């Protein structure tokens, strides 16, 4: 079961009377801490207590949030189109969504048979707004890469970008309302996989009458999706571009995302995910984003950008943000902490962790989903179907890897190669030498397994850029040239 007794809300309206009572409780606690601090300040010790302006700001933000309504993420991203799949969507791990909304945006014009369509897959917290347009003139997250004459040329291609399911910018996610209950899903939302996200995107393509993509393009988590699309929907994908991604998540990146989730869930306001009627877990989100930002950039860039410079070098060292790099992390995380839903961060980052294109894993997920679909079809109440599905030993697909206590490198590689044996499209794989989140060894692994599977049209391109994982957002010249060449050259 996804929900157990331990997953119930920590503060229920029955226990507290209302969310207003919770706010009063938190306000009283903050006041008590302030009184204790003032007592220490007047205690006459040998040294005055440290000043904590960063904590003062957090407490001010806490008080402001107590008076604010629940977040409206649809105001963060606007101007998208919405496709609703009104049939039950069964997830790989057994959870059920009675219907699915997918937010998407388009640029360029489709040709007669729509074969010039490029699907852009997003990273963890990105939205469908990859580029500006008449309905939303704000620059998109890949603004410099999309447009007439650019890397993804909208004079030649019809371009689509959608928000993944699990996100909070229009597509169905934890913040969405469960039609079975009338309440937000919160952490009753089912566990997702990258495969689930891609299957939902192909439902959108069906709706748009696009039989075959010209290309599937993505970076970071988007690169996982592009590889998944090529492997699982090979007859519907013409070319693939996977930038700064992997064929399976490795322990280092899993550990980093685990630390982010732990920081978020440790926030007292997280309330096991049922925080929408109370105070948002903004401190946990801020800490999680600080960890993430460290993984997105690189030491060499920050040496040049910040060095060891301090915000106020003529003042004594402080425990609050002091070095310029600290003020940068503080500012970036403060901007993000209320722009993205905390539950979405948990679910989407977990989907990244469990991604593995290996055949044994893909087969196991498929078998689980088929079993869950049979259960959902036999049940008249979709609300009762959000249970995890675990296969018995007898039901597990047969494989040499993924099930034994010891795996050899050869077993792992054979399993990965088998997982991409249908991905014979021309493929561009891009890695960045300074990327610590997805090191170049992981992009080399993608290129290697594609070639071993028999794909003779694989191009591996490695950049010596200083921007780390975020190079795909910044290096328009080099990343853009690689994308444009792969899309427009005859291969």
Short mmCIF file of C-alpha atoms in Angstrom, two decimals:
data_model
loop_
_atom_site.label_atom_id
_atom_site.label_comp_id
_atom_site.label_asym_id
_atom_site.label_seq_id
_atom_site.Cartn_x
_atom_site.Cartn_y
_atom_site.Cartn_z
CA UNK A 1 0.00 0.00 0.00
CA UNK A 2 1.20 3.48 -0.78
CA UNK A 3 -0.68 4.84 2.19
CA UNK A 4 -0.22 3.41 5.64
CA UNK A 5 -1.16 4.62 9.09
CA UNK A 6 2.21 6.35 9.23
CA UNK A 7 1.41 8.38 6.11
CA UNK A 8 -1.64 10.11 7.51
CA UNK A 9 -1.47 13.87 8.05
CA UNK A 10 0.48 14.80 11.17
CA UNK A 11 -1.96 17.60 11.95
CA UNK A 12 -5.58 16.83 11.09
CA UNK A 13 -8.40 19.35 11.28
CA UNK A 14 -10.00 17.14 13.92
CA UNK A 15 -6.94 17.42 16.14
CA UNK A 16 -6.35 21.13 15.64
CA UNK A 17 -9.80 22.43 14.84
CA UNK A 18 -8.58 24.30 11.75
CA UNK A 19 -5.48 25.36 9.87
CA UNK A 20 -5.83 28.67 11.72
CA UNK A 21 -5.16 26.89 15.00
CA UNK A 22 -2.00 25.37 13.49
CA UNK A 23 -0.88 28.85 12.46
CA UNK A 24 -1.46 30.13 16.00
CA UNK A 25 0.53 27.18 17.38
CA UNK A 26 3.46 27.91 15.09
CA UNK A 27 3.27 31.64 15.82
CA UNK A 28 3.32 30.97 19.57
CA UNK A 29 6.35 28.70 19.16
CA UNK A 30 8.21 31.38 17.19
CA UNK A 31 7.39 33.98 19.85
CA UNK A 32 8.74 31.69 22.59
CA UNK A 33 12.02 31.28 20.70
CA UNK A 34 12.30 35.04 20.30
CA UNK A 35 11.82 35.52 24.05
CA UNK A 36 14.55 32.96 24.79
CA UNK A 37 16.92 34.75 22.41
CA UNK A 38 16.25 38.11 24.07
CA UNK A 39 16.97 36.53 27.47
CA UNK A 40 20.38 35.36 26.24
CA UNK A 41 21.15 38.79 24.84
CA UNK A 42 20.52 40.45 28.19
CA UNK A 43 22.35 37.81 30.19
CA UNK A 44 25.59 39.79 30.55
CA UNK A 45 27.92 37.09 29.21
CA UNK A 46 31.52 37.66 28.12
CA UNK A 47 30.51 37.90 24.42
CA UNK A 48 27.37 39.19 22.76
CA UNK A 49 25.27 36.56 20.91
CA UNK A 50 25.67 36.27 17.16
CA UNK A 51 23.21 38.06 14.92
CA UNK A 52 21.16 35.81 12.62
CA UNK A 53 19.55 37.98 9.93
CA UNK A 54 19.04 34.89 7.74
CA UNK A 55 16.91 33.30 10.46
CA UNK A 56 15.07 36.59 10.98
CA UNK A 57 14.14 36.52 7.29
CA UNK A 58 12.97 32.91 7.53
CA UNK A 59 10.78 33.77 10.52
CA UNK A 60 9.35 36.75 8.65
CA UNK A 61 8.61 34.55 5.65
CA UNK A 62 6.96 32.02 7.99
CA UNK A 63 4.64 34.68 9.38
CA UNK A 64 3.80 35.89 5.87
CA UNK A 65 2.98 32.36 4.73
CA UNK A 66 0.58 31.93 7.64
CA UNK A 67 -1.55 34.70 6.20
CA UNK A 68 -1.30 33.63 2.54
CA UNK A 69 -3.67 31.27 0.70
CA UNK A 70 -2.42 28.02 -0.76
CA UNK A 71 -0.04 28.32 -3.74
CA UNK A 72 -1.33 28.83 -7.27
CA UNK A 73 1.30 27.25 -9.49
CA UNK A 74 -0.78 27.97 -12.58
CA UNK A 75 0.31 31.60 -12.14
CA UNK A 76 3.99 30.60 -12.34
CA UNK A 77 3.55 29.26 -15.88
CA UNK A 78 0.74 30.45 -18.13
CA UNK A 79 -0.29 30.26 -21.76
CA UNK A 80 -0.14 26.49 -22.19
CA UNK A 81 -2.66 24.23 -23.88
CA UNK A 82 -4.25 21.40 -21.91
CA UNK A 83 -4.98 17.87 -23.07
CA UNK A 84 -7.13 15.68 -20.87
CA UNK A 85 -6.94 11.91 -21.18
CA UNK A 86 -10.28 10.87 -19.72
CA UNK A 87 -9.43 7.21 -19.37
CA UNK A 88 -7.77 5.55 -16.40
CA UNK A 89 -3.98 5.83 -16.45
CA UNK A 90 -2.29 2.94 -14.67
CA UNK A 91 1.26 3.55 -13.48
CA UNK A 92 4.12 1.05 -13.59
CA UNK A 93 4.13 0.51 -9.83
CA UNK A 94 0.38 -0.07 -9.62
CA UNK A 95 -1.02 3.36 -8.81
CA UNK A 96 -4.03 4.62 -10.75
CA UNK A 97 -4.99 8.08 -11.98
CA UNK A 98 -8.68 8.30 -13.00
CA UNK A 99 -7.71 10.82 -15.69
CA UNK A 100 -4.58 12.67 -16.74
CA UNK A 101 -4.06 16.31 -17.77
CA UNK A 102 -1.01 17.20 -19.83
CA UNK A 103 0.05 20.83 -20.25
CA UNK A 104 1.90 21.54 -23.49
CA UNK A 105 3.08 24.36 -25.73
CA UNK A 106 3.98 24.39 -29.41
CA UNK A 107 6.08 26.44 -31.83
CA UNK A 108 6.47 26.27 -35.61
CA UNK A 109 4.07 24.73 -38.10
CA UNK A 110 3.45 21.03 -38.71
CA UNK A 111 3.79 19.79 -42.27
CA UNK A 112 1.07 17.81 -44.03
CA UNK A 113 1.79 14.49 -42.31
CA UNK A 114 3.17 16.10 -39.11
CA UNK A 115 6.44 14.26 -39.61
CA UNK A 116 8.51 17.39 -38.83
CA UNK A 117 7.54 17.32 -35.14
CA UNK A 118 10.20 17.46 -32.43
CA UNK A 119 9.26 16.59 -28.85
CA UNK A 120 11.32 18.31 -26.16
CA UNK A 121 11.42 16.51 -22.82
CA UNK A 122 11.96 18.59 -19.69
CA UNK A 123 14.26 18.31 -16.71
CA UNK A 124 13.11 17.81 -13.13
CA UNK A 125 11.44 21.15 -12.37
CA UNK A 126 11.05 22.64 -15.84
CA UNK A 127 7.69 23.37 -17.42
CA UNK A 128 6.25 23.24 -20.93
CA UNK A 129 7.35 26.85 -21.39
CA UNK A 130 10.59 26.20 -23.25
CA UNK A 131 10.23 29.30 -25.45
CA UNK A 132 8.16 32.47 -25.50
CA UNK A 133 5.08 32.89 -27.69
CA UNK A 134 2.03 35.12 -28.02
CA UNK A 135 0.19 33.59 -25.05
CA UNK A 136 3.24 33.85 -22.78
CA UNK A 137 5.89 36.35 -23.80
CA UNK A 138 8.24 35.56 -20.91
CA UNK A 139 11.49 33.89 -22.03
CA UNK A 140 11.33 30.12 -21.77
CA UNK A 141 13.89 27.87 -20.10
CA UNK A 142 15.45 27.02 -23.52
CA UNK A 143 14.72 30.37 -25.14
CA UNK A 144 18.06 30.73 -26.92
CA UNK A 145 17.90 27.26 -28.46
CA UNK A 146 14.45 27.40 -30.09
CA UNK A 147 13.25 29.71 -32.85
CA UNK A 148 13.77 30.70 -36.48
CA UNK A 149 17.30 29.76 -37.55
CA UNK A 150 18.26 28.55 -34.06
CA UNK A 151 19.43 25.11 -32.94
CA UNK A 152 15.85 23.83 -33.08
CA UNK A 153 14.67 25.80 -36.10
CA UNK A 154 10.98 26.61 -35.96
CA UNK A 155 11.07 27.58 -39.66
CA UNK A 156 11.69 23.89 -40.34
CA UNK A 157 10.24 22.02 -37.39
CA UNK A 158 7.04 21.81 -35.41
CA UNK A 159 8.15 21.77 -31.76
CA UNK A 160 6.23 20.49 -28.73
CA UNK A 161 7.18 20.64 -25.06
CA UNK A 162 5.00 19.29 -22.25
CA UNK A 163 5.13 19.36 -18.47
CA UNK A 164 5.66 15.85 -17.10
CA UNK A 165 2.96 14.17 -15.07
CA UNK A 166 3.95 14.55 -11.43
CA UNK A 167 4.85 18.20 -12.00
CA UNK A 168 2.83 21.21 -10.87
CA UNK A 169 2.61 23.40 -13.98
CA UNK A 170 -0.66 22.22 -15.49
CA UNK A 171 -0.08 18.47 -15.85
CA UNK A 172 -1.56 16.09 -13.31
CA UNK A 173 0.55 15.91 -10.16
CA UNK A 174 0.29 15.79 -6.36
CA UNK A 175 -1.11 19.34 -6.31
CA UNK A 176 -3.98 18.32 -8.61
CA UNK A 177 -7.42 17.47 -7.27
CA UNK A 178 -8.26 13.78 -7.07
CA UNK A 179 -11.70 13.50 -8.72
CA UNK A 180 -12.50 10.54 -6.48
CA UNK A 181 -12.21 12.60 -3.28
CA UNK A 182 -12.41 16.27 -4.25
CA UNK A 183 -9.15 16.88 -2.36
CA UNK A 184 -5.64 17.40 -3.63
CA UNK A 185 -3.75 14.15 -4.13
CA UNK A 186 -0.81 15.21 -1.93
CA UNK A 187 1.06 12.00 -1.04
CA UNK A 188 -1.81 9.75 -2.10
CA UNK A 189 -0.42 10.39 -5.57
CA UNK A 190 1.06 7.19 -7.04
CA UNK A 191 4.78 6.55 -7.46
CA UNK A 192 5.84 7.36 -11.02
CA UNK A 193 8.53 6.18 -13.40
CA UNK A 194 10.21 7.90 -16.33
CA UNK A 195 8.42 5.29 -18.46
CA UNK A 196 5.08 6.55 -17.09
CA UNK A 197 5.97 10.12 -18.05
CA UNK A 198 6.87 9.07 -21.59
CA UNK A 199 3.71 6.96 -22.01
CA UNK A 200 1.66 10.01 -21.03
CA UNK A 201 3.50 12.11 -23.61
CA UNK A 202 2.67 9.62 -26.33
CA UNK A 203 -0.99 9.86 -25.37
CA UNK A 204 -0.63 13.57 -26.11
CA UNK A 205 0.97 12.76 -29.46
CA UNK A 206 -1.97 10.45 -30.26
CA UNK A 207 -4.34 13.30 -29.44
CA UNK A 208 -2.39 15.63 -31.75
CA UNK A 209 -2.43 12.96 -34.51
CA UNK A 210 1.34 12.68 -34.62
CA UNK A 211 2.25 9.14 -35.62
CA UNK A 212 6.02 9.55 -35.71
CA UNK A 213 8.37 12.16 -34.26
CA UNK A 214 11.15 13.63 -36.31
CA UNK A 215 13.18 13.69 -33.11
CA UNK A 216 12.97 13.16 -29.37
CA UNK A 217 15.19 15.68 -27.57
CA UNK A 218 16.02 16.10 -23.90
CA UNK A 219 18.66 17.02 -21.33
CA UNK A 220 19.12 15.79 -17.76
CA UNK A 221 15.88 14.01 -16.85
CA UNK A 222 14.74 14.95 -20.34
CA UNK A 223 17.64 12.94 -21.73
CA UNK A 224 16.40 9.92 -19.77
CA UNK A 225 13.00 10.43 -21.38
CA UNK A 226 14.42 10.74 -24.91
CA UNK A 227 16.31 7.47 -24.48
CA UNK A 228 13.21 5.83 -23.02
CA UNK A 229 11.08 7.07 -25.94
CA UNK A 230 13.57 5.70 -28.46
CA UNK A 231 13.76 2.31 -26.72
CA UNK A 232 10.10 1.78 -25.86
CA UNK A 233 8.45 3.57 -28.82
CA UNK A 234 11.12 2.96 -31.45
CA UNK A 235 8.71 2.88 -34.37
CA UNK A 236 7.49 6.40 -33.50
CA UNK A 237 10.84 8.19 -33.03
CA UNK A 238 13.07 9.22 -35.94
CA UNK A 239 16.12 10.62 -34.13
CA UNK A 240 17.18 11.04 -30.53
CA UNK A 241 19.24 13.60 -28.65
CA UNK A 242 20.20 12.84 -25.06
CA UNK A 243 22.26 15.48 -23.22
CA UNK A 244 23.83 15.08 -19.77
CA UNK A 245 21.71 12.06 -18.92
CA UNK A 246 22.17 8.36 -18.15
CA UNK A 247 20.89 4.91 -19.02
CA UNK A 248 20.38 4.19 -15.31
CA UNK A 249 20.74 6.38 -12.27
CA UNK A 250 23.99 5.84 -10.40
CA UNK A 251 24.50 5.84 -6.59
CA UNK A 252 26.11 9.28 -6.41
CA UNK A 253 23.20 11.12 -8.05
CA UNK A 254 20.70 9.01 -6.10
CA UNK A 255 22.45 10.00 -2.86
CA UNK A 256 22.34 13.69 -3.76
CA UNK A 257 18.63 13.61 -4.54
CA UNK A 258 17.98 11.56 -1.38
CA UNK A 259 19.67 14.30 0.68
CA UNK A 260 17.39 16.87 -0.96
CA UNK A 261 14.27 14.88 -0.16
CA UNK A 262 15.37 14.31 3.42
CA UNK A 263 15.94 18.05 3.93
CA UNK A 264 12.48 18.74 2.54
CA UNK A 265 10.65 16.07 4.53
CA UNK A 266 12.38 17.17 7.76
CA UNK A 267 10.64 20.55 7.54
CA UNK A 268 8.01 20.56 10.34
CA UNK A 269 5.52 22.06 7.90
CA UNK A 270 5.86 19.17 5.45
CA UNK A 271 3.19 17.26 7.39
CA UNK A 272 3.75 14.06 5.38
CA UNK A 273 2.83 15.93 2.23
CA UNK A 274 -0.53 17.26 3.46
CA UNK A 275 0.51 20.91 3.71
CA UNK A 276 -1.72 22.57 1.13
CA UNK A 277 -4.15 23.96 3.73
CA UNK A 278 -1.36 25.02 6.08
CA UNK A 279 2.10 26.55 5.91
CA UNK A 280 4.24 25.43 2.99
CA UNK A 281 7.52 23.61 3.78
CA UNK A 282 9.54 26.51 2.39
CA UNK A 283 12.61 25.98 4.60
CA UNK A 284 12.93 22.36 3.52
CA UNK A 285 12.47 23.35 -0.12
CA UNK A 286 15.10 26.04 0.26
CA UNK A 287 17.63 23.62 1.72
CA UNK A 288 16.86 21.04 -0.96
CA UNK A 289 17.41 23.61 -3.68
CA UNK A 290 20.74 24.66 -2.18
CA UNK A 291 21.97 21.07 -2.36
CA UNK A 292 20.67 20.78 -5.92
CA UNK A 293 22.33 24.02 -7.05
CA UNK A 294 25.70 22.78 -5.84
CA UNK A 295 25.27 19.72 -8.08
CA UNK A 296 24.13 21.73 -11.10
CA UNK A 297 27.22 23.92 -11.44
CA UNK A 298 30.98 23.40 -11.11
CA UNK A 299 33.86 24.42 -8.85
CA UNK A 300 35.92 26.00 -11.66
CA UNK A 301 33.03 28.27 -12.64
CA UNK A 302 32.52 29.39 -9.06
CA UNK A 303 36.24 30.01 -8.60
CA UNK A 304 36.07 32.53 -11.43
CA UNK A 305 32.67 33.91 -10.53
CA UNK A 306 32.94 34.21 -6.74
CA UNK A 307 36.37 33.11 -5.55
CA UNK A 308 36.67 33.57 -1.79
CA UNK A 309 35.16 37.04 -1.83
CA UNK A 310 32.91 37.97 1.08
CA UNK A 311 29.76 40.06 1.05
CA UNK A 312 31.11 42.51 3.61
CA UNK A 313 34.89 42.00 3.96
CA UNK A 314 35.18 44.85 6.46
CA UNK A 315 32.82 43.09 8.89
CA UNK A 316 33.57 40.12 11.22
CA UNK A 317 32.72 36.68 9.80
CA UNK A 318 29.08 35.70 10.14
CA UNK A 319 27.24 32.39 10.41
CA UNK A 320 24.56 33.58 7.99
CA UNK A 321 25.49 33.97 4.28
CA UNK A 322 28.90 35.61 4.32
CA UNK A 323 30.90 34.50 1.28
CA UNK A 324 29.48 35.53 -2.08
CA UNK A 325 28.93 31.90 -2.99
CA UNK A 326 26.77 31.57 0.13
CA UNK A 327 24.71 34.64 -0.77
CA UNK A 328 24.26 33.20 -4.27
CA UNK A 329 22.96 29.89 -2.95
CA UNK A 330 20.70 31.70 -0.47
CA UNK A 331 19.24 33.92 -3.20
CA UNK A 332 18.72 31.13 -5.75
CA UNK A 333 17.05 28.82 -3.25
CA UNK A 334 14.81 31.58 -1.89
CA UNK A 335 13.58 32.30 -5.43
CA UNK A 336 12.78 28.64 -6.05
CA UNK A 337 11.25 27.49 -2.77
CA UNK A 338 7.71 28.71 -3.51
CA UNK A 339 7.84 28.38 -7.30
CA UNK A 340 7.69 24.58 -7.40
CA UNK A 341 5.57 22.16 -5.41
CA UNK A 342 7.44 20.22 -2.71
CA UNK A 343 5.53 17.01 -3.39
CA UNK A 344 6.35 17.27 -7.09
CA UNK A 345 10.02 17.52 -6.17
CA UNK A 346 9.71 14.31 -4.16
CA UNK A 347 7.87 12.31 -6.81
CA UNK A 348 9.76 13.49 -9.89
CA UNK A 349 13.19 13.17 -8.27
CA UNK A 350 12.29 9.64 -7.13
CA UNK A 351 11.34 8.76 -10.71
CA UNK A 352 14.83 9.85 -11.72
CA UNK A 353 16.39 7.65 -9.03
CA UNK A 354 14.61 4.48 -10.11
CA UNK A 355 15.21 5.00 -13.85
CA UNK A 356 16.96 2.06 -15.48
CA UNK A 357 16.62 1.25 -19.19
CA UNK A 358 17.80 -2.35 -18.61
CA UNK A 359 15.60 -5.00 -20.20
CA UNK A 360 15.01 -6.83 -16.91
CA UNK A 361 13.74 -3.65 -15.24
CA UNK A 362 11.62 -2.63 -18.25
CA UNK A 363 10.06 -6.10 -18.44
CA UNK A 364 9.36 -6.14 -14.71
CA UNK A 365 7.66 -2.74 -14.84
CA UNK A 366 5.59 -3.81 -17.85
CA UNK A 367 4.46 -7.00 -16.10
CA UNK A 368 3.56 -5.05 -12.95
CA UNK A 369 1.55 -2.53 -14.95
CA UNK A 370 -0.36 -5.22 -16.85
CA UNK A 371 -1.25 -6.84 -13.53
CA UNK A 372 -2.37 -3.47 -12.14
CA UNK A 373 -4.44 -2.75 -15.27
CA UNK A 374 -6.22 -6.06 -14.85
CA UNK A 375 -6.96 -5.15 -11.25
CA UNK A 376 -8.16 -1.66 -12.20
CA UNK A 377 -10.43 -3.03 -14.92
CA UNK A 378 -11.94 -5.46 -12.44
CA UNK A 379 -12.57 -2.71 -9.91
CA UNK A 380 -15.37 -0.20 -10.26
CA UNK A 381 -13.79 2.21 -7.74
CA UNK A 382 -10.65 3.89 -9.09
CA UNK A 383 -10.05 5.48 -5.70
CA UNK A 384 -9.28 2.08 -4.21
CA UNK A 385 -6.64 1.24 -6.80
CA UNK A 386 -3.69 3.36 -5.66
CA UNK A 387 -1.88 0.39 -4.21
CA UNK A 388 1.66 -0.64 -5.00
CA UNK A 389 1.85 -3.84 -7.00
CA UNK A 390 4.56 -6.33 -6.04
CA UNK A 391 5.19 -9.39 -8.15
CA UNK A 392 5.72 -12.80 -6.61
CA UNK A 393 8.94 -14.63 -7.34
CA UNK A 394 7.11 -16.81 -9.87
CA UNK A 395 5.82 -13.74 -11.74
CA UNK A 396 9.19 -12.00 -12.07
CA UNK A 397 10.51 -11.81 -15.66
CA UNK A 398 13.55 -14.00 -16.18
CA UNK A 399 16.88 -12.21 -16.38
CA UNK A 400 20.54 -12.77 -15.55
CA UNK A 401 20.80 -9.35 -13.93
CA UNK A 402 18.87 -7.24 -11.47
CA UNK A 403 17.72 -10.00 -9.16
CA UNK A 404 20.81 -11.67 -7.71
CA UNK A 405 22.78 -10.42 -4.74
CA UNK A 406 25.90 -10.03 -6.90
CA UNK A 407 26.00 -8.50 -10.37
CA UNK A 408 29.00 -8.49 -12.62
CA UNK A 409 29.79 -5.65 -14.97
CA UNK A 410 29.19 -7.92 -17.94
CA UNK A 411 25.72 -8.86 -16.66
CA UNK A 412 24.78 -5.21 -16.18
CA UNK A 413 26.01 -4.22 -19.63
CA UNK A 414 24.22 -7.13 -21.35
CA UNK A 415 21.00 -6.14 -19.60
CA UNK A 416 21.40 -2.49 -20.66
CA UNK A 417 22.20 -3.46 -24.26
CA UNK A 418 19.10 -5.66 -24.38
CA UNK A 419 17.07 -2.71 -23.09
CA UNK A 420 17.97 -0.52 -26.08
CA UNK A 421 18.02 -3.20 -28.77
CA UNK A 422 15.14 -1.49 -30.58
CA UNK A 423 16.68 2.01 -30.43
CA UNK A 424 18.29 2.06 -33.87
CA UNK A 425 17.62 5.74 -34.62
CA UNK A 426 20.43 8.19 -35.36
CA UNK A 427 21.49 9.24 -31.87
CA UNK A 428 23.40 12.22 -30.50
CA UNK A 429 24.73 11.75 -26.98
CA UNK A 430 26.30 14.81 -25.31
CA UNK A 431 28.33 14.91 -22.09
CA UNK A 432 30.07 17.69 -20.18
CA UNK A 433 33.43 17.13 -18.50
CA UNK A 434 32.65 19.36 -15.52
CA UNK A 435 29.27 17.70 -14.78
CA UNK A 436 29.39 16.09 -11.32
CA UNK A 437 25.70 15.11 -11.24
CA UNK A 438 25.80 13.11 -14.49
CA UNK A 439 29.52 12.50 -15.16
CA UNK A 440 30.62 11.88 -18.76
CA UNK A 441 31.12 8.19 -17.99
CA UNK A 442 27.33 7.92 -17.94
CA UNK A 443 26.90 9.47 -21.38
CA UNK A 444 29.70 7.25 -22.69
CA UNK A 445 27.75 4.31 -21.30
CA UNK A 446 24.67 5.35 -23.30
CA UNK A 447 26.68 5.62 -26.51
CA UNK A 448 28.40 2.31 -25.81
CA UNK A 449 25.25 0.27 -25.18
CA UNK A 450 23.56 1.74 -28.26
CA UNK A 451 26.53 0.72 -30.39
CA UNK A 452 26.71 -2.74 -28.84
CA UNK A 453 23.02 -3.16 -29.59
CA UNK A 454 23.81 -2.63 -33.27
CA UNK A 455 23.13 1.09 -33.75
CA UNK A 456 25.77 2.28 -36.23
CA UNK A 457 24.60 5.91 -36.23
CA UNK A 458 25.63 7.05 -32.76
CA UNK A 459 27.51 10.31 -32.28
CA UNK A 460 29.11 11.01 -28.92
CA UNK A 461 30.05 14.65 -28.28
CA UNK A 462 31.92 15.70 -25.13
CA UNK A 463 32.20 19.35 -24.10
CA UNK A 464 35.03 20.89 -22.11
CA UNK A 465 32.75 23.53 -20.56
CA UNK A 466 33.00 24.93 -17.04
CA UNK A 467 29.28 25.24 -16.29
CA UNK A 468 28.72 21.72 -14.98
CA UNK A 469 25.36 20.03 -15.42
CA UNK A 470 23.69 23.32 -16.39
CA UNK A 471 25.84 23.60 -19.52
CA UNK A 472 22.85 22.48 -21.61
CA UNK A 473 21.06 25.67 -20.49
CA UNK A 474 24.02 28.04 -20.94
CA UNK A 475 26.38 27.00 -23.74
CA UNK A 476 24.27 28.03 -26.73
CA UNK A 477 27.20 27.98 -29.16
CA UNK A 478 28.50 24.46 -28.57
CA UNK A 479 25.40 22.63 -27.37
CA UNK A 480 23.30 24.46 -29.95
CA UNK A 481 25.65 23.58 -32.80
CA UNK A 482 25.61 19.90 -31.86
CA UNK A 483 21.81 19.86 -31.74
CA UNK A 484 21.40 21.73 -35.03
CA UNK A 485 23.87 19.51 -36.84
CA UNK A 486 22.20 16.32 -35.69
CA UNK A 487 18.72 17.54 -36.59
CA UNK A 488 19.50 19.01 -40.00
CA UNK A 489 22.25 16.83 -41.44
CA UNK A 490 21.47 13.78 -43.54
CA UNK A 491 22.39 10.76 -41.42
#
